[in-house]
XYZ file of C-alpha atoms in Angstrom:
511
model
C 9.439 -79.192 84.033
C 10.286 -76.171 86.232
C 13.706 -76.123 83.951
C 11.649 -75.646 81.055
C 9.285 -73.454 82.190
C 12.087 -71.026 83.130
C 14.026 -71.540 80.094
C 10.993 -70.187 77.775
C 10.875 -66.983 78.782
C 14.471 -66.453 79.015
C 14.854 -67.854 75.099
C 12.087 -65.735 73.873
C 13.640 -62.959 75.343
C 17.198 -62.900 73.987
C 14.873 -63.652 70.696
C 13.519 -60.339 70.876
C 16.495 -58.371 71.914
C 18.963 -59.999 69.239
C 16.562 -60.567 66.133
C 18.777 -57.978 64.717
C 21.924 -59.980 64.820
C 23.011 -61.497 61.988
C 23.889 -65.239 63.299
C 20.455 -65.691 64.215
C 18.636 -65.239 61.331
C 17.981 -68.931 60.847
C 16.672 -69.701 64.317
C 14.528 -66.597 64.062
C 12.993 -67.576 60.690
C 12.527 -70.948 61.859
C 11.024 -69.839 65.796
C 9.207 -66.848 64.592
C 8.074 -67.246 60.763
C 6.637 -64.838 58.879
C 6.152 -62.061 61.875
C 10.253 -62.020 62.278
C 10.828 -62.011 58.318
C 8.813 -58.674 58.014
C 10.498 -57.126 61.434
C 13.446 -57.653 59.406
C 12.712 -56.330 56.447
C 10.969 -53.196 57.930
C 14.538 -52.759 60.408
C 16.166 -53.144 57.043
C 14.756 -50.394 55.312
C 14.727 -48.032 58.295
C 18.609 -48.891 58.538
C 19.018 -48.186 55.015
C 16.984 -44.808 55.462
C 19.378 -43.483 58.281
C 22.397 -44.565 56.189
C 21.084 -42.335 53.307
C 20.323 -39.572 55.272
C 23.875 -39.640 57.121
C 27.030 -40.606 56.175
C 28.813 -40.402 59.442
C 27.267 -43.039 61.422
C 26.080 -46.230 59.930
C 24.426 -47.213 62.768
C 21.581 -45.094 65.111
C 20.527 -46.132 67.961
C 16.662 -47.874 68.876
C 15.917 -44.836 70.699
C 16.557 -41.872 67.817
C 14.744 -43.983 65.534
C 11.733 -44.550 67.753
C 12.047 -40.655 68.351
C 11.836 -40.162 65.098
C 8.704 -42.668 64.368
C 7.595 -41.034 67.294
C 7.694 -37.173 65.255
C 6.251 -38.371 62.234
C 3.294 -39.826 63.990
C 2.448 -36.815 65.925
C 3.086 -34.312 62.674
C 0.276 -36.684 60.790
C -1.839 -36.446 63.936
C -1.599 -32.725 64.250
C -2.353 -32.464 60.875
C -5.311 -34.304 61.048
C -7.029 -31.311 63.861
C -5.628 -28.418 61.734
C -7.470 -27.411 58.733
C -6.453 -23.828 58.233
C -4.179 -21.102 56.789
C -4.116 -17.540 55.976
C -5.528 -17.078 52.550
C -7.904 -14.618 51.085
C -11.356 -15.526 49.031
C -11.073 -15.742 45.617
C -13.521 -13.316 44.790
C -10.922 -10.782 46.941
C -8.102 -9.159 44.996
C -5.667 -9.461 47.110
C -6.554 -13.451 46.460
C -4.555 -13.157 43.062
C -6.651 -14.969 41.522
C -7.561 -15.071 38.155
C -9.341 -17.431 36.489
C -13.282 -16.681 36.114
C -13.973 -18.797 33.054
C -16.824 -20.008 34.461
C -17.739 -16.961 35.338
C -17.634 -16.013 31.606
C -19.485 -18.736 30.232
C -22.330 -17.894 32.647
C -22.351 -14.374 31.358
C -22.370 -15.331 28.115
C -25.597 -17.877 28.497
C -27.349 -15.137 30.600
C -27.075 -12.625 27.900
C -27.759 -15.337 24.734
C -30.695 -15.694 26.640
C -31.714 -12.525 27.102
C -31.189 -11.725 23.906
C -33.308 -14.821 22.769
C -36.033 -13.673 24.803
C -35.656 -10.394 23.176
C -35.761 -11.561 19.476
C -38.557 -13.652 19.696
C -40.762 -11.000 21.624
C -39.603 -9.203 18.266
C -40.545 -11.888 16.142
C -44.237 -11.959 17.403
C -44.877 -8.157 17.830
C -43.282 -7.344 13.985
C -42.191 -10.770 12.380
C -40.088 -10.943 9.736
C -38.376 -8.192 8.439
C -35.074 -9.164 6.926
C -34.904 -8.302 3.192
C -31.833 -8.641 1.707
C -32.935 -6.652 -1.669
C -33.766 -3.593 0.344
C -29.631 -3.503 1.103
C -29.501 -3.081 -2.544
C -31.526 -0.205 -2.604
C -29.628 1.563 0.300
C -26.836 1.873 -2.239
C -28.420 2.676 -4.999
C -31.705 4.378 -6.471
C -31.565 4.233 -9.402
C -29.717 1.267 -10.873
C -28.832 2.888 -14.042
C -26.669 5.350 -11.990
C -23.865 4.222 -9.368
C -22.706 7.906 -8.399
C -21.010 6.236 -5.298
C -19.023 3.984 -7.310
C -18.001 6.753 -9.548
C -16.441 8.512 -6.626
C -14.178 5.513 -5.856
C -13.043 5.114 -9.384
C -12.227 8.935 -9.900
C -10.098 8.539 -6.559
C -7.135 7.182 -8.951
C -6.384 10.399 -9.930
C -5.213 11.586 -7.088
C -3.468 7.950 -6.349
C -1.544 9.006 -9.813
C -1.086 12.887 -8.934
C 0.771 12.261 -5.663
C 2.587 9.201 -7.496
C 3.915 12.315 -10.631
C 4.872 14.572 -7.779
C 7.558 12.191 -5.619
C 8.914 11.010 -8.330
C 9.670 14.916 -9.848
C 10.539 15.356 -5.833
C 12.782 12.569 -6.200
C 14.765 14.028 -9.380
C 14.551 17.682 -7.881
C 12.508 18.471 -11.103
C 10.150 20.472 -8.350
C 11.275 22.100 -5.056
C 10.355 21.088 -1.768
C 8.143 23.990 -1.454
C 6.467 23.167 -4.927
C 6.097 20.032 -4.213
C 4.539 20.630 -0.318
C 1.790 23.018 -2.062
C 0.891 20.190 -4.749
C 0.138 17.812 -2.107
C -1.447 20.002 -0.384
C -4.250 20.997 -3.039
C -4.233 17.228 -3.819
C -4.867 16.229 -0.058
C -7.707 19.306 0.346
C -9.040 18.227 -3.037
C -9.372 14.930 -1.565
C -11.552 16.023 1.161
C -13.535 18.366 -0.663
C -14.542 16.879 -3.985
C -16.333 13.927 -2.884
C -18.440 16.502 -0.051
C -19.284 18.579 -3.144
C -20.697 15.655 -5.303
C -22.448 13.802 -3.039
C -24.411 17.093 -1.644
C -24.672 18.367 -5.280
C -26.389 14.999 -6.180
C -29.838 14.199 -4.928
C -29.157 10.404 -6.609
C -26.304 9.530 -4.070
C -27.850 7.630 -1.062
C -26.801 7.815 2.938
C -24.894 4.544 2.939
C -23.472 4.972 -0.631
C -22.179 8.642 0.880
C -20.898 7.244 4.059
C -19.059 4.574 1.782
C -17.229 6.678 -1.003
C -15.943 9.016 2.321
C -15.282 6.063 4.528
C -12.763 5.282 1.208
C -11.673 9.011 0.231
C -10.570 9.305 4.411
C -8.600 6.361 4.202
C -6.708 7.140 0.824
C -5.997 10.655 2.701
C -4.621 9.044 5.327
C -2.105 6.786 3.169
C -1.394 9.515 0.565
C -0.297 12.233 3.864
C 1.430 9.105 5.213
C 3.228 8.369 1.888
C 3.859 11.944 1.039
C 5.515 12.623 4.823
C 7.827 9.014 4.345
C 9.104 10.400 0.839
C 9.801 13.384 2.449
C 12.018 11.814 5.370
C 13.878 9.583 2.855
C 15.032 12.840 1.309
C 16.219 14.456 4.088
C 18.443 11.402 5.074
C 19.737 11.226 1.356
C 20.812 14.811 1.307
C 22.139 14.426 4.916
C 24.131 11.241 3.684
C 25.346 13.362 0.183
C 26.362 16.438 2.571
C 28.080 14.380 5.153
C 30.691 11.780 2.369
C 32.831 13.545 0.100
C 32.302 13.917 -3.740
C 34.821 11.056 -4.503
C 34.147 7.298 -4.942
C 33.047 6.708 -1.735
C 29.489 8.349 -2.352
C 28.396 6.018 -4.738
C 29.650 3.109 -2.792
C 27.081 3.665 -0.243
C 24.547 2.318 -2.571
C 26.007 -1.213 -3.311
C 24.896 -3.352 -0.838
C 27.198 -5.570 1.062
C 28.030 -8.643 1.509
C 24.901 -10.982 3.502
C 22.382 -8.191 2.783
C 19.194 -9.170 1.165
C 18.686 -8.206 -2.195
C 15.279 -7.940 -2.514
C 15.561 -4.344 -0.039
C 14.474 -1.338 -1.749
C 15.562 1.930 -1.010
C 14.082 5.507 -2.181
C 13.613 6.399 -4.769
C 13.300 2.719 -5.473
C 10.161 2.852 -3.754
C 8.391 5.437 -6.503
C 6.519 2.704 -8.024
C 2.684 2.171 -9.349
C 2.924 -1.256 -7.944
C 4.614 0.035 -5.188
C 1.999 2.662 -3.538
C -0.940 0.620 -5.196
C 0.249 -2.178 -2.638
C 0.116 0.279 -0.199
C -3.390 1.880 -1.330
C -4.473 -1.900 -0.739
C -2.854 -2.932 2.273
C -4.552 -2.611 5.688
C -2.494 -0.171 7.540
C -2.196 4.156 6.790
C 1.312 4.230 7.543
C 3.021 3.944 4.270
C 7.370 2.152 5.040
C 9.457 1.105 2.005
C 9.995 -2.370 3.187
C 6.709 -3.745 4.567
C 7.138 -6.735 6.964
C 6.044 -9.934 4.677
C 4.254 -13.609 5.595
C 5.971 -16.303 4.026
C 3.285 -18.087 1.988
C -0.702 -17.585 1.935
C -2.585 -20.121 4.087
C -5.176 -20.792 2.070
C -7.404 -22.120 5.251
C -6.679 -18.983 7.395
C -7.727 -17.380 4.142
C -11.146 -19.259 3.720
C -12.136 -19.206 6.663
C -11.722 -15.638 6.893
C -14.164 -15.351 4.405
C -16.825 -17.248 5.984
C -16.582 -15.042 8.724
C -16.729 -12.020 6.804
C -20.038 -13.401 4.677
C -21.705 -14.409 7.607
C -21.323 -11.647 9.933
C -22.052 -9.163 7.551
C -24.913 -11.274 6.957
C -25.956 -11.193 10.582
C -25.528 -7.365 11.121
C -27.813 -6.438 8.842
C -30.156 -8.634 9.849
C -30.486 -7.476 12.970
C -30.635 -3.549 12.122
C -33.370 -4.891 10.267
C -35.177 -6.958 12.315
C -34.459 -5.653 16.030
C -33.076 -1.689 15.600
C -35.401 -0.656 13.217
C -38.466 -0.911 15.071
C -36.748 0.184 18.166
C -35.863 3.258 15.946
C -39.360 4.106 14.922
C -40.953 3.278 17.950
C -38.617 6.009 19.695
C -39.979 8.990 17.052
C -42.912 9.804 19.151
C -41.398 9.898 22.810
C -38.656 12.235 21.214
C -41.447 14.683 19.365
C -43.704 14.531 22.881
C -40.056 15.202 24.920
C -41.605 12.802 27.303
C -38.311 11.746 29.070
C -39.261 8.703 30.849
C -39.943 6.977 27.812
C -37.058 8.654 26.177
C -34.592 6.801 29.043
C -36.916 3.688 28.318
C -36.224 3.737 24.128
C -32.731 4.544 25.032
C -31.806 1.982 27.153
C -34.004 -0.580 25.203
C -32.051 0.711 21.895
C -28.389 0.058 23.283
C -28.680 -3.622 23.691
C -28.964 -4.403 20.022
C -26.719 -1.169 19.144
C -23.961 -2.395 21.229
C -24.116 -5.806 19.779
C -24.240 -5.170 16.488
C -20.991 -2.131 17.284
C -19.140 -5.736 18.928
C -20.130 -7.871 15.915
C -18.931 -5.148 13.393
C -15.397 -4.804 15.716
C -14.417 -8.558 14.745
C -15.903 -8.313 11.055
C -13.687 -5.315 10.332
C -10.734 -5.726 12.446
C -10.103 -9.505 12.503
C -12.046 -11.315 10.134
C -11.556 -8.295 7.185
C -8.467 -6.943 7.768
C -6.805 -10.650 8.513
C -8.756 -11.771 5.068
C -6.807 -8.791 3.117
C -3.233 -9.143 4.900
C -3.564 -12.839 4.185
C -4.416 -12.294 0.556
C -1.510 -9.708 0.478
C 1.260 -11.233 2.386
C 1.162 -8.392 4.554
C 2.623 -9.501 7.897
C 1.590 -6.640 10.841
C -1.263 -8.244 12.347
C -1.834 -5.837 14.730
C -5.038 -4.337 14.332
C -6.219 -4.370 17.411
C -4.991 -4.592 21.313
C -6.886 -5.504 24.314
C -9.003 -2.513 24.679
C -11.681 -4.406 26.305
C -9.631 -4.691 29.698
C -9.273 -0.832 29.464
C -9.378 1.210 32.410
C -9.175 4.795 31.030
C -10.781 6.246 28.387
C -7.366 7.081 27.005
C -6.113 3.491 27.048
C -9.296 2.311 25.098
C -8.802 5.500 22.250
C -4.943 4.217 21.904
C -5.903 -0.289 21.556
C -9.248 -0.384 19.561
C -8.341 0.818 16.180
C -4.172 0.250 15.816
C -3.926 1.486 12.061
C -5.371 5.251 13.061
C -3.540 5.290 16.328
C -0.380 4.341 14.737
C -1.041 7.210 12.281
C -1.734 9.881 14.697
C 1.294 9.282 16.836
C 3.383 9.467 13.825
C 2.178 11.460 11.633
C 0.421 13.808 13.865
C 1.311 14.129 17.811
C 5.045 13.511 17.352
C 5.367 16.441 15.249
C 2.788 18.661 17.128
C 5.700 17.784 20.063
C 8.678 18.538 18.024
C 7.129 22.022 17.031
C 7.013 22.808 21.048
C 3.346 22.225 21.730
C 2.556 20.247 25.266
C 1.404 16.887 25.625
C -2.557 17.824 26.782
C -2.671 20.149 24.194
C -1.179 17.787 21.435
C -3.598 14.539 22.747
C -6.567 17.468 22.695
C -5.955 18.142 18.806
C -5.719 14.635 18.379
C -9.301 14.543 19.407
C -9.950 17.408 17.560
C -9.447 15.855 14.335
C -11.068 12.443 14.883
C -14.196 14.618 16.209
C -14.049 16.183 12.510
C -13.403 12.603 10.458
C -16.428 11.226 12.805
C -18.751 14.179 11.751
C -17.509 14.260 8.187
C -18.058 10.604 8.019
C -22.145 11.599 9.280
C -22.978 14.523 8.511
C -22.226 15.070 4.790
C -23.935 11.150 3.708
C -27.107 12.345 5.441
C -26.971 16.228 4.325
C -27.385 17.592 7.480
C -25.233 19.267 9.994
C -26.132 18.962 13.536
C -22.622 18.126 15.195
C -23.314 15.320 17.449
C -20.713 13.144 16.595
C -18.253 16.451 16.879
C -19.553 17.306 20.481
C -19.486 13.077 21.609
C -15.936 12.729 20.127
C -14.886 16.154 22.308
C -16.931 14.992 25.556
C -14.308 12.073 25.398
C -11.843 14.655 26.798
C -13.332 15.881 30.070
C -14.570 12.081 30.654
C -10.858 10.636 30.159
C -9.651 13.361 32.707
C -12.578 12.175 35.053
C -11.760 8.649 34.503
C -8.302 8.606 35.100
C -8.512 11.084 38.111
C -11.281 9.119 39.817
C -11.375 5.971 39.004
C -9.098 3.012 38.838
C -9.113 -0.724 37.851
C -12.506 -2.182 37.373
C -14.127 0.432 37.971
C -12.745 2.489 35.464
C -13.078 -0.415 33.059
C -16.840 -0.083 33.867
C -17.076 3.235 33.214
C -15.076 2.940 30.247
C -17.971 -0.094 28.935
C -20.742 2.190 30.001
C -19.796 4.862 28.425
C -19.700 2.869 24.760
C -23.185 1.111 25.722
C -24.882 4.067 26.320
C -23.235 6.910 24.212
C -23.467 5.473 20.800
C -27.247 5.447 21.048
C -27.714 8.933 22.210
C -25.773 9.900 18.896
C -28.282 7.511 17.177
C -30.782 8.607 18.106
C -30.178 12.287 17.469
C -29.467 11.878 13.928
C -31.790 9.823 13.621
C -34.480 12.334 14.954
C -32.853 15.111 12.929
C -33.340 12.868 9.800
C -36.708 12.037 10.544
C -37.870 15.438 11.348
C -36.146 16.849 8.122
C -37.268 14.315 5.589
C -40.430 12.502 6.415
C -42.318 15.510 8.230
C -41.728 17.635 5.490
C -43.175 14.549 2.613
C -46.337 13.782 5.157
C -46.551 17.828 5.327
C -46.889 18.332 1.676
């Protein structure tokens, strides 16, 4: 018995210190069971571990891997009592953070239901006061006579005019300095003819005007454009001719080699009617030889385009019927009394609905109209538009919102002003010049009246860009920047809108 009793402990022991010998595996299985298969195993894969992790010695020691069992349990513990770092709030620029979807979304429902709460108080005070055959009659009076429509179809002629003089340019039939006063009298006719009929004609309405100049701008635009391209083309040919000899090699220039497309055309290639009708059509003012071209029309892209351009329009003038026309009239009185209060209280109420219908005309034009017309015509710059809404100068918001004019101005009109010797501030300053004259020609001749308020906005631009960009920076100069659009384009609104009122339906209630 006492043998026994002192043999136990001495077996069990040399059990536990040699259970990782491999001669007495079967004992062990056999003594311990299940508990000494699973010590196995787990000294197994911790062997296995070390042996991956270093090639030198195949074997540690019991006390480096309790050491190291030993680490990781006091890294997790550790772990558990610390909770944090140094990072910033998200709200916090320095954060770096960026993504305020939700933030958006929540802005959006606020104002849909603002606005919601807004229409239907409009609904019960007025109620409904969309007519869709009143649009009709903002076009024309007298449906016997479409003097707007006229306007646009005489416009060929000077389509045709500038067409006869490249192509005498072209053959040196005219001079340069013939040809440069022809275009010139075509361009000022351009301008001045359709000013002359539609103040000459009492049967040619506001929004007719505005259209038939909205269209005789635009074809100045391409036809200056077009006229300035022809004239660069010739330079470069006479430049070529001057620079090869008279032999065969100067006609060789004009075969094209070997891998080059075909389908390239070069001046005076270019003097076409289907050429600079493309052109006339296409949505851009700056007039190239070799357009870039979309491979096929999507005919989805193209339809649904089309919706978007029906149903927009659609909405817009619904709600200059329903929501800014009584805001309109209701403002008539506090103007006439110069009762300022509720002059700040029609304003502000006025550029809610203003603004939104200035956003919703933004995507009809630029995306959903423009996109519908390049589609039709293969035309492949898409780029009407940048991301002026993250603009933080006034400057940066003039140069992103409307690509086609910008593009125009910098080529066709600052570049030059810089290559004659004039400096930068003055060259973007007659920049603004001449869009404050478009934006009042655009007004002020459809309505007959010449009170220069778009002029004088347009020029205010200039001292509020230099204010902007000397005072402000990142989102708060992207406030101002939204600001100034929510609240300026009613003022002008309202002024002509005043000026109208006072000289048209003062004078009938008068008589």
């Amino acid at each position: 018995m006492n043998e026994r009793v002192e043999k136990g402990p001495v077996t069990r022991k040399r059990r536990s210190s040699i259970s990782g010998a491999a001669s007495a595996g079967a004992t062990l299985k056999q003594a311990n069971g299940q508990f000494a298969a699973s010590k196995n195993n787990k000294l197994s894969n911790v062997k296995q571990d070390c042996h991956s992790s270093s090639k030198e010695s195949v074997h540690e020691s019991p006390h480096v891997t309790a050491a190291k069992d030993r680490g990781k349990n006091e890294i997790r513990f550790f772990g558990k009592l610390s909770c944090h770092k140094l990072q910033e709030s998200l709200l916090s620029s320095a954060s770096g953070y960026s993504n305020y979807r939700g933030i958006l979304n929540w802005c959006v429902v606020m104002l849909v239901l603002s606005n919601a709460r807004l229409f239907l108080e409009n609904l019960l005070n007025y109620g409904i006061l969309v007519d869709p055959i009143q649009v009709i009659s903002l076009f024309l009076e007298d449906p016997y006579s479409w003097p707007a429509a006229c306007l646009v179809i005489v416009s060929n002629v000077f389509i045709l005019a500038a067409l006869y003089t490249e192509r005498r340019l072209s053959v040196g039939t005219f001079s340069e300095q013939f040809g440069t006063n022809i275009h010139c009298v075509n361009l000022t006719t351009i301008l001045c003819f359709p000013v002359i009929t539609i103040l000459l004609l009492d049967s040619v309405t506001p929004v007719g005007g505005a259209f038939a100049l909205g269209v005789y701008t635009v074809l100045f635009l391409k036809l200056f454009s077009y006229r300035d391209v022809n004239k660069w083309c010739r330079g470069i040919q006479h430049a070529k001719a001057r620079t090869l000899s008279r032999s065969i090699s100067c006609p060789a220039v004009q075969k094209a080699t070997r891998g080059e497309r075909q389908d390239k055309v070069s001046y005076p290639g270019n003097l076409t009617l289907r050429d600079l009708y493309y052109f006339v059509f296409a949505p851009t003012l700056c007039y190239e030889l070799n357009f870039p071209r979309s491979p096929r029309i999507r005919k989805r892209f193209l339809l649904r385009r089309l919706f978007e351009m029906i149903f927009f329009i659609q909405l817009m003038v619904g709600l200059i019927q329903q929501w800014m026309v009584p805001s309109i009239q209701n403002s008539m009185k506090p103007f006439q009394d110069m009762d300022f209060s509720r002059m700040i209280e029609r304003l502000l109420k006025l550029a809610v609905p203003n603004h939104l219908i200035w956003l919703i005309f933004f995507y009809w034009f630029f995306h959903s109209s423009m996109n519908f017309v390049a589609e039709l015509m293969r035309f492949g710059d898409r780029e009407f538009y940048r991301d002026w809404w993250n603009s933080e100068t006034v400057t940066y918001f003039w140069q992103n919102w409307n690509i086609p004019v910008h593009k125009w101005c910098l080529r066709h009109f600052y570049k030059p002003m810089l290559k004659r010797g004039v400096s930068k501030r003055m060259g973007q300053a007659g920049v603004f010049l001449a869009s404050a004259f478009f934006h009042e020609y655009l007004v002020s001749v459809p309505l007959k009246m010449f009170r220069l308020w778009a002029f004088m906005g347009m020029m205010a631009q200039l001292p509020l860009a230099w204010f902007v960009g000397r005072f402000l920076r990142g989102n708060y100069g992207n406030a101002a920047v939204w600001i100034s659009l929510i609240i300026g384009q009613p003022v002008a609104v309202l002024m002509y809108v005043h000026d109208y009122y006072i000289l048209h339906f003062d004078e009938t209630k008068a008589a």
